[in-house]
Tab-separated table of C-alpha atoms in Angstrom:
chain	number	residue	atom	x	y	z
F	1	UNK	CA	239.473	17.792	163.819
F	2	UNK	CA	241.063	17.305	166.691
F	3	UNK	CA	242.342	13.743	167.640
F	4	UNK	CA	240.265	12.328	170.701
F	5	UNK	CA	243.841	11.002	172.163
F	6	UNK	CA	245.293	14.993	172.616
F	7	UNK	CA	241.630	15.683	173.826
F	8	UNK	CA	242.213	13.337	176.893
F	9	UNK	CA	245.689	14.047	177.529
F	10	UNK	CA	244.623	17.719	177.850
F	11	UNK	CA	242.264	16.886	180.563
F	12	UNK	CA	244.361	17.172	183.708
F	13	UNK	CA	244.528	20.669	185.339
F	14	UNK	CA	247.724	22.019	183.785
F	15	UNK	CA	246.724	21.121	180.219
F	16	UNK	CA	243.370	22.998	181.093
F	17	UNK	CA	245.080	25.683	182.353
F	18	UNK	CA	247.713	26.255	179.563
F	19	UNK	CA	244.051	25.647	176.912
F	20	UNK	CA	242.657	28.449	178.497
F	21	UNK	CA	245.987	30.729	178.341
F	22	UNK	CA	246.063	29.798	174.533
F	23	UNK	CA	242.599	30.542	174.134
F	24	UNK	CA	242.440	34.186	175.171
F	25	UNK	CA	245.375	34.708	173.549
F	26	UNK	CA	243.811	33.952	170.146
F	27	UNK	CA	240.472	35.719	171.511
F	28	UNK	CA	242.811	37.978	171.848
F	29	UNK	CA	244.282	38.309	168.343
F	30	UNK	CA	240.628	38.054	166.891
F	31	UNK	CA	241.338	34.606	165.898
F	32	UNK	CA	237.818	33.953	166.747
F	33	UNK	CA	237.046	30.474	165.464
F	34	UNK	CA	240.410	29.166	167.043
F	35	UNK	CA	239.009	30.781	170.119
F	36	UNK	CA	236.593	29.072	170.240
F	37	UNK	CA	238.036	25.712	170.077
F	38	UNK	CA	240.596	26.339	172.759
F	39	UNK	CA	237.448	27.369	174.947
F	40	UNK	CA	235.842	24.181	174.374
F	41	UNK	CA	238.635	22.124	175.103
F	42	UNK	CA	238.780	23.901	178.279
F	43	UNK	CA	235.988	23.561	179.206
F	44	UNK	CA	236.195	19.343	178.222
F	45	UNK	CA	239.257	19.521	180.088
F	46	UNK	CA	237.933	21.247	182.972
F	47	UNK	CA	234.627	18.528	183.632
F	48	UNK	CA	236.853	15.605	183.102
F	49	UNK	CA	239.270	17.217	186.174
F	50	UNK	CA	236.308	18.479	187.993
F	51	UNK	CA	237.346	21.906	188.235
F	52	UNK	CA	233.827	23.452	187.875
F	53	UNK	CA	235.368	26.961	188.237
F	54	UNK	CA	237.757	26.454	185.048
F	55	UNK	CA	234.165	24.628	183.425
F	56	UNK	CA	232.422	28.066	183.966
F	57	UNK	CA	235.144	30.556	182.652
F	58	UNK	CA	235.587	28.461	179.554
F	59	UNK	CA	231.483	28.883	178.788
F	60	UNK	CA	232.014	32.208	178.877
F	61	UNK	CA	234.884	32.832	176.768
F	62	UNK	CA	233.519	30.374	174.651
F	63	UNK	CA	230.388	33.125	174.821
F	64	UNK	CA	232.356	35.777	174.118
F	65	UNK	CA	233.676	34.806	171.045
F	66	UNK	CA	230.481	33.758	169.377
F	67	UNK	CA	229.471	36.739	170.655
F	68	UNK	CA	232.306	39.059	168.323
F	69	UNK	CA	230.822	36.712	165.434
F	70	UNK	CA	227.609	37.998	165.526
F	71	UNK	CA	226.676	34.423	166.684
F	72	UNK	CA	224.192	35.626	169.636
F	73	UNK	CA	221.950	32.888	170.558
F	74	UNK	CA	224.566	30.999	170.867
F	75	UNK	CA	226.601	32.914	172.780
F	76	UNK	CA	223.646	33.739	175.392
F	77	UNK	CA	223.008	29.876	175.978
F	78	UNK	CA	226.591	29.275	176.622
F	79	UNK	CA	226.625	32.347	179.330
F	80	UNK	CA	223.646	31.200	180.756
F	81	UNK	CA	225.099	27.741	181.219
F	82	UNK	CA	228.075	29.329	182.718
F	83	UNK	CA	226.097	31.339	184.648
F	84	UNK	CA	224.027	27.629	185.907
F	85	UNK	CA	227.067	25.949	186.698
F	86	UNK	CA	228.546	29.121	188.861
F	87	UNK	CA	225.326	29.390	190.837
F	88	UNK	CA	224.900	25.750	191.402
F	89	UNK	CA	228.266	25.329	192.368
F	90	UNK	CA	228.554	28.727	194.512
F	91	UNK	CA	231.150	30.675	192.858
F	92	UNK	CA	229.832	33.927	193.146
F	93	UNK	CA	232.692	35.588	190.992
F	94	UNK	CA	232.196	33.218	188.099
F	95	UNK	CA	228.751	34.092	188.179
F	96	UNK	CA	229.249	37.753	188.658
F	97	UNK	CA	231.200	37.348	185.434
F	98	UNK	CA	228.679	35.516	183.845
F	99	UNK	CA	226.021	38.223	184.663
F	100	UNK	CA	228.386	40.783	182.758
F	101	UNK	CA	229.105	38.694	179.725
F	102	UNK	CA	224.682	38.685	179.491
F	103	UNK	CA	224.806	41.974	179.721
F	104	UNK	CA	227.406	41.927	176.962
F	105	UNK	CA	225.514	40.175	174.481
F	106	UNK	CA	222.210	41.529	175.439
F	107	UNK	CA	223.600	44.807	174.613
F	108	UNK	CA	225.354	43.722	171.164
F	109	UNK	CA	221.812	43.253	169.994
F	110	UNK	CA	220.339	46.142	170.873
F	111	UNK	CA	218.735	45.421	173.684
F	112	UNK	CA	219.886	47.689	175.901
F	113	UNK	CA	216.941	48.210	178.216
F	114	UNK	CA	217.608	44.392	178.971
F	115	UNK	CA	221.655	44.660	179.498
F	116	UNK	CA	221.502	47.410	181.962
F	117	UNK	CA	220.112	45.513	185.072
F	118	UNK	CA	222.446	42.656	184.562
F	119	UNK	CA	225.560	45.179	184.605
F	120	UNK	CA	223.995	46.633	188.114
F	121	UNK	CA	223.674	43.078	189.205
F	122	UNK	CA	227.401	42.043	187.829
F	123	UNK	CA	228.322	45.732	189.301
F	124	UNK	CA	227.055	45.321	192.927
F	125	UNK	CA	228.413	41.322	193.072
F	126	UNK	CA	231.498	43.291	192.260
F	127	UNK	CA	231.575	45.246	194.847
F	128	UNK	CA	230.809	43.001	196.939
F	129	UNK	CA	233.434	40.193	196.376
F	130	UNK	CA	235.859	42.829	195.712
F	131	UNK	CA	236.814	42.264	192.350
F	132	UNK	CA	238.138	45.058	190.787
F	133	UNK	CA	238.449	44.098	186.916
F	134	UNK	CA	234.654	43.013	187.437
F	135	UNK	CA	233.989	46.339	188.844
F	136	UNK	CA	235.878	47.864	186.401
F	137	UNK	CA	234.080	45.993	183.498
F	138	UNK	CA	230.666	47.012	184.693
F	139	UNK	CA	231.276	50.812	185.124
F	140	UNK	CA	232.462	50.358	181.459
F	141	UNK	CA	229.195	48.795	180.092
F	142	UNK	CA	227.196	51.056	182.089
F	143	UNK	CA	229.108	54.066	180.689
F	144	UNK	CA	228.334	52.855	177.168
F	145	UNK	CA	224.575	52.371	177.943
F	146	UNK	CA	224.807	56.422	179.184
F	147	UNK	CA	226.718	57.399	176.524
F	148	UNK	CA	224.383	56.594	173.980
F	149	UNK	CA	221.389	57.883	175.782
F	150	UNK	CA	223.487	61.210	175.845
F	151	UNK	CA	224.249	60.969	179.447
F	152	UNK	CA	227.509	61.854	178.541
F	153	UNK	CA	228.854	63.569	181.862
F	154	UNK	CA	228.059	60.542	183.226
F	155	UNK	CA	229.230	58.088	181.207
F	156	UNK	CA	232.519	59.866	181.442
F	157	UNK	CA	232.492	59.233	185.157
F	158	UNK	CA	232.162	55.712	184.690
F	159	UNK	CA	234.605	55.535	182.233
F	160	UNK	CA	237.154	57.450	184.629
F	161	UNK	CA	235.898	54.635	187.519
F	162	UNK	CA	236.667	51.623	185.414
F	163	UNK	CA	240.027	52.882	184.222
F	164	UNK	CA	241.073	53.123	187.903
F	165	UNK	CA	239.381	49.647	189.137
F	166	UNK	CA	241.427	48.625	185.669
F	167	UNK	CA	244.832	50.013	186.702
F	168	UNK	CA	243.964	48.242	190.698
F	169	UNK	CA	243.821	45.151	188.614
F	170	UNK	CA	246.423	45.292	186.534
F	171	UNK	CA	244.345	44.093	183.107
F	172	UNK	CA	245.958	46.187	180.309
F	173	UNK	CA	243.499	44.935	177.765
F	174	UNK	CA	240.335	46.307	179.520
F	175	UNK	CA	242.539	49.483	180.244
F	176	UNK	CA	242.701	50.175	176.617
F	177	UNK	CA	238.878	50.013	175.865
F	178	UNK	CA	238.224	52.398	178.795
F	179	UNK	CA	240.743	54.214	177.077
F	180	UNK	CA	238.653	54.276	174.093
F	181	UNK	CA	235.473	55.064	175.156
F	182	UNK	CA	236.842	57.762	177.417
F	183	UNK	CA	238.354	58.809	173.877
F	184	UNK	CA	234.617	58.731	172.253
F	185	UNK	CA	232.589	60.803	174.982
F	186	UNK	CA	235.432	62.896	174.997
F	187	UNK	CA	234.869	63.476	170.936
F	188	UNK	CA	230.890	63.815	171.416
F	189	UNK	CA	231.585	66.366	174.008
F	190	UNK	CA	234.112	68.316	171.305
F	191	UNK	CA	237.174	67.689	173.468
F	192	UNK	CA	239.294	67.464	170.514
F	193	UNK	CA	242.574	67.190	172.353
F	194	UNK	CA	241.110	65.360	175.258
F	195	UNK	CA	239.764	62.877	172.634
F	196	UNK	CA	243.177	62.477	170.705
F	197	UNK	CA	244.920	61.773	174.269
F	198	UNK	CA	242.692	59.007	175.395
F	199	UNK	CA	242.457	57.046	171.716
F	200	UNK	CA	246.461	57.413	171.634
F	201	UNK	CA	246.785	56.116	175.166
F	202	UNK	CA	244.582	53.338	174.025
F	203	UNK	CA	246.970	52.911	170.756
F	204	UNK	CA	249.702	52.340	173.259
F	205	UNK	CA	248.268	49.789	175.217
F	206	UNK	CA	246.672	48.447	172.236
F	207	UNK	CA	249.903	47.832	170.239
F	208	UNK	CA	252.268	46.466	173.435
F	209	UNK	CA	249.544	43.288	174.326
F	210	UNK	CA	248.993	42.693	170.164
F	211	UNK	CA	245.683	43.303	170.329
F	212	UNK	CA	244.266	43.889	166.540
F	213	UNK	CA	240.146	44.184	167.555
F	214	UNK	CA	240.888	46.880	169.842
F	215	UNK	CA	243.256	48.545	167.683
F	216	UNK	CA	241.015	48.694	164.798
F	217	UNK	CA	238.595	50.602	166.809
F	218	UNK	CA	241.205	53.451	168.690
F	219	UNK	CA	242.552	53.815	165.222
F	220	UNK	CA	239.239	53.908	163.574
F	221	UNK	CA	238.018	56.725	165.899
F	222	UNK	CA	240.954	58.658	166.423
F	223	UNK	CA	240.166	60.103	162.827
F	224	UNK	CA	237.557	62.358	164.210
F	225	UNK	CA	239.353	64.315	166.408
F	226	UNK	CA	242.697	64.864	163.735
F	227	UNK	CA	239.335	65.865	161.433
F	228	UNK	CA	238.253	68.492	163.989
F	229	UNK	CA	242.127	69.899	164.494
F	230	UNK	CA	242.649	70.345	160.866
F	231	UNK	CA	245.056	67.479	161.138
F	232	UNK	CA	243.677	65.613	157.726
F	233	UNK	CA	246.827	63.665	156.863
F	234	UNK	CA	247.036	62.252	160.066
F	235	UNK	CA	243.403	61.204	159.855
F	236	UNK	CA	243.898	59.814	156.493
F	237	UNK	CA	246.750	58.070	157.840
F	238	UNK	CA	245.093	56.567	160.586
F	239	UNK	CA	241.703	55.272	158.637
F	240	UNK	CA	244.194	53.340	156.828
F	241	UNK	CA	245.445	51.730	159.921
F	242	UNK	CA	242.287	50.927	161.055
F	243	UNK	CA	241.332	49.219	157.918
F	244	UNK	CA	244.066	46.913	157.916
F	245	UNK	CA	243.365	45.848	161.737
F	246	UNK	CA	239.862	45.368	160.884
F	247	UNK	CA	240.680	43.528	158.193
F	248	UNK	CA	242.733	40.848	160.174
F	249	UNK	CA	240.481	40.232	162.210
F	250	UNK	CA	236.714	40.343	159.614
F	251	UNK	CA	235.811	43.265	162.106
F	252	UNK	CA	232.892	44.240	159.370
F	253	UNK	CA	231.511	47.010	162.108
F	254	UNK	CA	234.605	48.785	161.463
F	255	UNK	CA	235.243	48.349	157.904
F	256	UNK	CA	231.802	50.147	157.345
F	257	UNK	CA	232.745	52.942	159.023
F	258	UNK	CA	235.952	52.854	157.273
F	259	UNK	CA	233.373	53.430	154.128
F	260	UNK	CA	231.965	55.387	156.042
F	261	UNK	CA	234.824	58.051	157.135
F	262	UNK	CA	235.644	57.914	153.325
F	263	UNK	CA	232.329	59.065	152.020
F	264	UNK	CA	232.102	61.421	154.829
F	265	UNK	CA	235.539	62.990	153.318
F	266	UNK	CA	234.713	62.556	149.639
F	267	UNK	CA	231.633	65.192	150.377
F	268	UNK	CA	233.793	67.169	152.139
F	269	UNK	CA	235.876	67.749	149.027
F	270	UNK	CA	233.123	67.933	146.516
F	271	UNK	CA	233.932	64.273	144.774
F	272	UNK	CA	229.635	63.137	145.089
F	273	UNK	CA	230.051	60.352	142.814
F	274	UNK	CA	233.226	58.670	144.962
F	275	UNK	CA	230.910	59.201	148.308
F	276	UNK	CA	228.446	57.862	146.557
F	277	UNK	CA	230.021	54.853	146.123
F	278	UNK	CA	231.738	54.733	149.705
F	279	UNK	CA	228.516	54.696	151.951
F	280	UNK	CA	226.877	52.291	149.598
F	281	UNK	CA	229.500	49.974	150.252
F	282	UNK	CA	229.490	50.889	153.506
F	283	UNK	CA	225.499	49.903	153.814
F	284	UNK	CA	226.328	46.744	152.278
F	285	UNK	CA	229.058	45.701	154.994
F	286	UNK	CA	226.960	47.036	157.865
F	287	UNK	CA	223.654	44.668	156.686
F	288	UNK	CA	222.994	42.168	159.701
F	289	UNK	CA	224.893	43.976	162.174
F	290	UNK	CA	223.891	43.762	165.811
F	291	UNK	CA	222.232	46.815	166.244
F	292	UNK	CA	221.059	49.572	163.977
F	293	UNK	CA	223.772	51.735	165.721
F	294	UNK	CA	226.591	51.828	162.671
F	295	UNK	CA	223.541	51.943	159.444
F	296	UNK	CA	222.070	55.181	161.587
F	297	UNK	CA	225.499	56.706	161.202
F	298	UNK	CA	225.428	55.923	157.241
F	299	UNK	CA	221.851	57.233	157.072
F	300	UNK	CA	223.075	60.372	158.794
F	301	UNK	CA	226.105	61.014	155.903
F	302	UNK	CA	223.692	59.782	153.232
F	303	UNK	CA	221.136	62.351	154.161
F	304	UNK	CA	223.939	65.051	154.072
F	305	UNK	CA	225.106	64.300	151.031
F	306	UNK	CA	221.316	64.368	149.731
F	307	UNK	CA	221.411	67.918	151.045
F	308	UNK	CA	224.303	68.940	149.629
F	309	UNK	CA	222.927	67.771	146.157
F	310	UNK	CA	220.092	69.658	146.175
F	311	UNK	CA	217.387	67.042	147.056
F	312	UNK	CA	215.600	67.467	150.452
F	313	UNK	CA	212.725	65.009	149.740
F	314	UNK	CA	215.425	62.116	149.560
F	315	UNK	CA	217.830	63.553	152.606
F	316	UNK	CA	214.681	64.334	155.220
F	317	UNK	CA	214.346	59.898	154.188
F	318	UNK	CA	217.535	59.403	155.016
F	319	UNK	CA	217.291	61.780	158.104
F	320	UNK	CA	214.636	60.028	159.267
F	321	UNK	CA	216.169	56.405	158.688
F	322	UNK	CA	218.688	57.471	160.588
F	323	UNK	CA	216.723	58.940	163.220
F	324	UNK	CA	214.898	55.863	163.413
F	325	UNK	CA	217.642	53.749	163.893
F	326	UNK	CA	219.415	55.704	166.528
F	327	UNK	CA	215.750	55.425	168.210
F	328	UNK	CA	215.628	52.016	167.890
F	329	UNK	CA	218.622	50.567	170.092
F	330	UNK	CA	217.968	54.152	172.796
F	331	UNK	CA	220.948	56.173	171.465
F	332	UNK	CA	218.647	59.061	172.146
F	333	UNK	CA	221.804	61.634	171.984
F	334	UNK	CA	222.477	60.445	168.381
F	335	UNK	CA	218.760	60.578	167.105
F	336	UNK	CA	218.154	64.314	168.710
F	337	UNK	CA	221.482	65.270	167.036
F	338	UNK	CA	219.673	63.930	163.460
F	339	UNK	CA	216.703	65.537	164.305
F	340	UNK	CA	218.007	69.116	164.789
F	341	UNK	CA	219.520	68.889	161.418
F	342	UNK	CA	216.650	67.440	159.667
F	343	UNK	CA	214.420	70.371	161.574
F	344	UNK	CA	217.288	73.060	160.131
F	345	UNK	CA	216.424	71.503	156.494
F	346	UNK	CA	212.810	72.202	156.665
F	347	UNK	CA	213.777	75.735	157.688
């Protein structure tokens, strides 16, 4: 608990101010429910000096975090309060923001049809007022939303557009996950070298600003190109990393695939029983996820391994499970890619 007597000494503008620093810097470490209650003292702070501005950024980081917890409701009724107050008050970047952070969460549970017209909207308020990390941010969401539709040229272009409106603004952190996802088309498109460029770019960026979500992912994900090189150590090496970010900061997304990767390698080398056991852990860690997006990828290496074992009735299940969760949050790219395979099997 905090003691009522720190809350109201915290209330004037520079204790607001120096709440909100603290705050994204444990959003920033993944310490998600201290986060949380560095945003809300902000935002306390903030009313009780007025600042309406500092009121509606603190909503949304509060949204934010709630959002990385898998909290959603919540999150969406604190970024559409944020978005209130910016609109009421005319702050038209606040709201812009606001817009973005909907898309966010709207997008975190799958419902991507609904996310993309509130990243156009956050995109062209961007443009508008200017504000290049906004600008920057949108492009990125958008480029996600193509990406898994298999638009990937053009989600590449986006990417490429919100690393510069990144660099304009001089935020590192977003830098890093354009970084990333520049480091994931490039893998989908088999730019192997490309791929291992980008996710150790983001590494770099990732390590200097001590930021352990991010770094679980580049790590995570810069396994697949070392696979593709023949560099297996390596990706070994770096799965290992990536578990012990994830693990820091309960990043249970990640930790699946972790179980994932592993199972995927186990059938590689002929050890069925231990990848077995991998993606059934990993299908236990991935239950109540946002979006069927990580179990279609476990569906996809269960139904291999099925087919490596000899037993097509229980891989074209899998095949379709996976198929069918791909198809379910629009990652249309992902679910033709299971398809093709399943159609080979029946050959």
């Amino acid at each position: 608990m905090v003691d009522a007597a720190v809350t109201r000494r915290a209330a004037g503008t520079h204790d607001a101010h120096g709440l909100s620093e603290r705050a994204a810097q444990e959003e920033g470490l993944g310490r998600w429910d201290a986060a949380a209650r560095l945003y809300a003292l902000t935002f306390r702070a903030s009313v009780m000096d007025r600042d309406l501005g500092a009121a509606a950024d603190a909503l949304r980081g509060q949204a934010r975090v709630r959002n990385q917890q898998r909290r959603h409701e919540e999150a969406e009724e604190l970024a559409l309060l944020s978005l209130e107050i910016a609109e009421r008050n005319e702050l038209p970047q606040a709201a812009a923001r606001a817009l973005n952070v909907l898309g966010v969460i709207r997008h975190s549970t799958g419902d991507w049809a609904g996310a993309r017209p509130l990243y156009a909207q956050a995109l062209d308020r961007a443009l508008d007022l200017g504000d290049d990390d906004l600008a920057g941010l949108a492009c990125q969401n958008a480029g996600v939303i193509a990406h898994h539709r298999g638009e990937l040229y053009d989600a590449r272009t986006l990417y490429l557009e919100s690393i510069g409106s990144f660099v304009r603004s001089g935020n590192s952190v977003n830098c890093m996950n354009a970084y990333h996802n520049l480091g994931i088309v490039s893998v989908y498109l088999g730019e192997w070298l490309e791929a291992e460029v980008f996710f150790s770019r983001g590494i770099e960026i990732g390590e200097r600003t001590s930021n352990a979500p991010g770094l679980a992912r580049l790590y995570m994900n810069r396994s697949h190109p070392l696979i593709q090189v023949d560099e297996l150590s390596r990706a070994i090496a770096t799965v290992n990393r990536a578990e012990e970010e994830a693990r820091m900061v309960e990043d249970r997304a990640t930790l699946a695939d972790v179980e994932r990767f592993r199972g995927m390698l186990a059938r590689m080398e002929g050890r069925v029983a231990e990848a077995e056991s991998h993606l059934s852990r990993a299908l236990a860690m991935s239950e109540g996820e946002g979006t069927g997006f990580v179990r279609g990828g476990i569906f996809w290496e269960l139904a291999r391994l099925r087919a490596g074992q000899d037993r097509p009735g229980d891989a074209r299940s899998f095949y379709g499970r996976a198929a069918a969760a791909f198809g379910a949050v629009g990652a249309r790219y992902y679910e033709r890619a299971v398809t093709g395979e399943l159609e080979a099997l029946a050959r």
